[in-house]
Coordinates of C-alpha atoms in Angstrom, one line a residue:
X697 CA 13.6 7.9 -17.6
X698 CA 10.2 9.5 -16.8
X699 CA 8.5 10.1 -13.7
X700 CA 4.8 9.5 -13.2
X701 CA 2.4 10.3 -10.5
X702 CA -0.3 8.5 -11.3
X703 CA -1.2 4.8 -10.5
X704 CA -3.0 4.2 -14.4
X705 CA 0.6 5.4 -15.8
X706 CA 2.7 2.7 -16.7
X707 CA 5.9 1.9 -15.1
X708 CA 8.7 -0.3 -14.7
X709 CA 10.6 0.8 -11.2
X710 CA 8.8 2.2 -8.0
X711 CA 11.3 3.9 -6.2
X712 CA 10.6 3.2 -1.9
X713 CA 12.3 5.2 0.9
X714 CA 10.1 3.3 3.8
X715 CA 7.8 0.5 3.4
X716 CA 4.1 0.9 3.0
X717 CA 1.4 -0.9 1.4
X718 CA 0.4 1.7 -0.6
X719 CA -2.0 1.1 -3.7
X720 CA 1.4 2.3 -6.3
X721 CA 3.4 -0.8 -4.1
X722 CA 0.8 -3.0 -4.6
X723 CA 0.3 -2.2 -8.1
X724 CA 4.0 -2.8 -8.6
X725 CA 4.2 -6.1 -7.3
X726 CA 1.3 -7.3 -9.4
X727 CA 3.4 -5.8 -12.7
X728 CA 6.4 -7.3 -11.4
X729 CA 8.0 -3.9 -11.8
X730 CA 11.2 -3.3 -10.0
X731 CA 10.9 -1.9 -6.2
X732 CA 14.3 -0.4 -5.5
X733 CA 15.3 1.7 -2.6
X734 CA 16.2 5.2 -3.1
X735 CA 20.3 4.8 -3.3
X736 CA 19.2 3.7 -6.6
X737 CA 18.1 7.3 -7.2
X738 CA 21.5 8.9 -5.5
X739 CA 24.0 6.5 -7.2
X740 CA 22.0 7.2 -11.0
X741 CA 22.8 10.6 -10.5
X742 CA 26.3 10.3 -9.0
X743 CA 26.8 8.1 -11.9
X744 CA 25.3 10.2 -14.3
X745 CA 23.5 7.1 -16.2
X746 CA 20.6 4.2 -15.4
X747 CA 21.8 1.7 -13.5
X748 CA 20.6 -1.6 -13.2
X749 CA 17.5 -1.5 -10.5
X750 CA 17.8 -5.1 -10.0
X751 CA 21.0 -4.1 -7.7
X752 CA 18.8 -2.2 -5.9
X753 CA 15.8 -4.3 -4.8
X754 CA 14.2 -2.4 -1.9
X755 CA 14.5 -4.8 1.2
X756 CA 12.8 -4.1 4.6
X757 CA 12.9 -7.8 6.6
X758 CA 10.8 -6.5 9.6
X759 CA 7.6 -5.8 6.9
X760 CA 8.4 -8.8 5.0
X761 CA 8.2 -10.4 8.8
X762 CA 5.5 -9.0 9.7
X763 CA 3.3 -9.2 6.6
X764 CA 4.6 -13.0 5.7
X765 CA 6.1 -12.3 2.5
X766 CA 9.6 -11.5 0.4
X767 CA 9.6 -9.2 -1.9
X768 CA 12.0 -10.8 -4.7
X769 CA 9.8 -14.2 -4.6
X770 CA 6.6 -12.0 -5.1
X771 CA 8.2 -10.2 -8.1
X772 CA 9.4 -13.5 -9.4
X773 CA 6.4 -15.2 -9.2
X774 CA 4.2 -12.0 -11.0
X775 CA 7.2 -11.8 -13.8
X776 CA 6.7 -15.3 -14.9
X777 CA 3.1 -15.8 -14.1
X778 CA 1.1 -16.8 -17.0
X779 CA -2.6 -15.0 -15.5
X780 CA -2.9 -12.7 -12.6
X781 CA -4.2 -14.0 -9.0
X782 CA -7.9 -12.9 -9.3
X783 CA -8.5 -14.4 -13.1
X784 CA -11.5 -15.9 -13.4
X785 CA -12.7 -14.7 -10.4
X786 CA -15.6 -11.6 -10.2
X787 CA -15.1 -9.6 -7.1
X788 CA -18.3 -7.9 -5.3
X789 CA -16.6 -4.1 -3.5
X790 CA -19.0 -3.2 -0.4
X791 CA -19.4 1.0 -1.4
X792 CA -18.1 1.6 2.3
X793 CA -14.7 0.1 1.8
X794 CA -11.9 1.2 3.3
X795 CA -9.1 2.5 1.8
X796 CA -11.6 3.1 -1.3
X797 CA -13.5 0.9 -3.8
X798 CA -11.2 3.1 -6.4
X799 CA -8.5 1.5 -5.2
X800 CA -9.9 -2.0 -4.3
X801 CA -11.3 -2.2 -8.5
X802 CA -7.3 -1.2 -9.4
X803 CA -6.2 -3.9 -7.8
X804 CA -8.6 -6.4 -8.7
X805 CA -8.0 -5.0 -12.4
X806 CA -4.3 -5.2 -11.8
X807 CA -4.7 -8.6 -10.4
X808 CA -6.8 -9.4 -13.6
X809 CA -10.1 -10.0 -11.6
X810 CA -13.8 -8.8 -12.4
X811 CA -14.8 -5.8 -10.2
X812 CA -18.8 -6.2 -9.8
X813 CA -20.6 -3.1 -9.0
X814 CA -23.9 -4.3 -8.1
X815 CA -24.3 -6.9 -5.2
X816 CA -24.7 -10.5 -6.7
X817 CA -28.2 -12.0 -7.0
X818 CA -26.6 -15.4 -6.1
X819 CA -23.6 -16.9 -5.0
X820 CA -21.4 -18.6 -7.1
X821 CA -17.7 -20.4 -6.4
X822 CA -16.2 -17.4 -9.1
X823 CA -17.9 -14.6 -6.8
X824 CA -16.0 -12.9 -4.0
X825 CA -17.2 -10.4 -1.6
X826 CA -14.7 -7.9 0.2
X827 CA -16.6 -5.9 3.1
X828 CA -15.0 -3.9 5.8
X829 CA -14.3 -6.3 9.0
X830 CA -16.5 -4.6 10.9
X831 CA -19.5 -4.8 8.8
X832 CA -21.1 -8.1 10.4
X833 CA -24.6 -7.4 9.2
X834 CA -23.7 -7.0 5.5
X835 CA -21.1 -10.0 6.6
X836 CA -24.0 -12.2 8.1
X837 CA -26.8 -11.8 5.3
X838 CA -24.1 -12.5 2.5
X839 CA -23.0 -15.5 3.9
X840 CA -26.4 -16.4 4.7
X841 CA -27.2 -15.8 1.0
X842 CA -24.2 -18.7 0.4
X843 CA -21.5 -16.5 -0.2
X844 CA -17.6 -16.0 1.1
X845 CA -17.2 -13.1 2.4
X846 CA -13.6 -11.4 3.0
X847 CA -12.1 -8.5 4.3
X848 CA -9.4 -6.3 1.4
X849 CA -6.4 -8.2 3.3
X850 CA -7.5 -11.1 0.5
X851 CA -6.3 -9.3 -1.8
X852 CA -3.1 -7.5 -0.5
X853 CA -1.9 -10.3 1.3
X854 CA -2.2 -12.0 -2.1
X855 CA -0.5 -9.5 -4.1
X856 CA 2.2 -9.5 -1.7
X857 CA 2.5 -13.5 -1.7
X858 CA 1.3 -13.7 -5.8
X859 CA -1.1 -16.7 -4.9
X860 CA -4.7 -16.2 -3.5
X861 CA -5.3 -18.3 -0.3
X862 CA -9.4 -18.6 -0.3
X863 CA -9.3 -20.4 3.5
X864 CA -7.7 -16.6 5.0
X865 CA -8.8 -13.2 5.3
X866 CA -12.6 -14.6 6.0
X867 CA -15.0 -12.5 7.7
X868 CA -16.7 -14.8 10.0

């Protein structure tokens, strides 16, 4: 087993002691990499050996209630998926994004989209634009322009769900 800090690494289990959407969770669903709690950790050690992290599936109903998801359908879903949510689609980043448009491009990567750095000339039905839900203006003129404009809950509420629901998440 090796430990890795880094969100480019690969990996296979993300160990969670408390749920948050964190860009390393997010990542993981989108691999379909085993999200185990942290007993998994203790009861390796006690055991002195690997034990199977599927006996361990981290579980936390009141975020899987509140963000309208389960975590073992998501997993299932990106294990047997044949292309990730964002394929085919090219994905416009306002530079003022919040968490961070490194993070937003690693997950449009991870969800095998097209991050676009410049803004789009024109729209197109394979061009998405994630802004900040509070930036109406930008918001306005791009849908003005034709476009769809969303806000990053597209994209994590699709990771977490494995399936990209276009009519949500719209800044209007």
């Amino acid at each position: 087993i090796k430990v890795v800090e880094d969100t480019d690494k690969n990996f296979n289990v993300l160990v969670m002691d408390k749920f948050k959407r964190t860009i390393k969770f997010l990542l993981a669903v989108n691999k379909g990499a085993d999200v185990v709690s942290y007993k998994w950790v203790t009861d390796c050690i006690k055991q002195g050996t690997i034990l199977p992290p599927s006996n361990y599936i981290y579980n936390d109903k009141a975020a899987e209630t509140k963000y309208k998801y389960k975590l073992e359908t998501a997993l299932e879903k990106a294990r047997n998926r044949k292309e990730g949510i964002l394929s085919g689609f090219k994905v416009f980043v306002a530079n003022n994004i919040k968490p961070s448009v490194e993070e937003i491009k690693l997950l449009i990567e991870s969800s095998e989209g097209t991050y676009i750095k410049t803004k789009p000339a024109q729209a197109k039905n394979d061009i998405l634009v994630i802004l900040n839900e509070d930036d109406k203006k930008t918001a306005s003129s791009m849908r003005e322009a034709g476009f769809n404009v969303y806000t990053t809950e597209l994209i994590y509420s699709g990771i977490l769900n494995q399936e990209l629901n276009l009519k949500q998440n719209m800044i209007k």
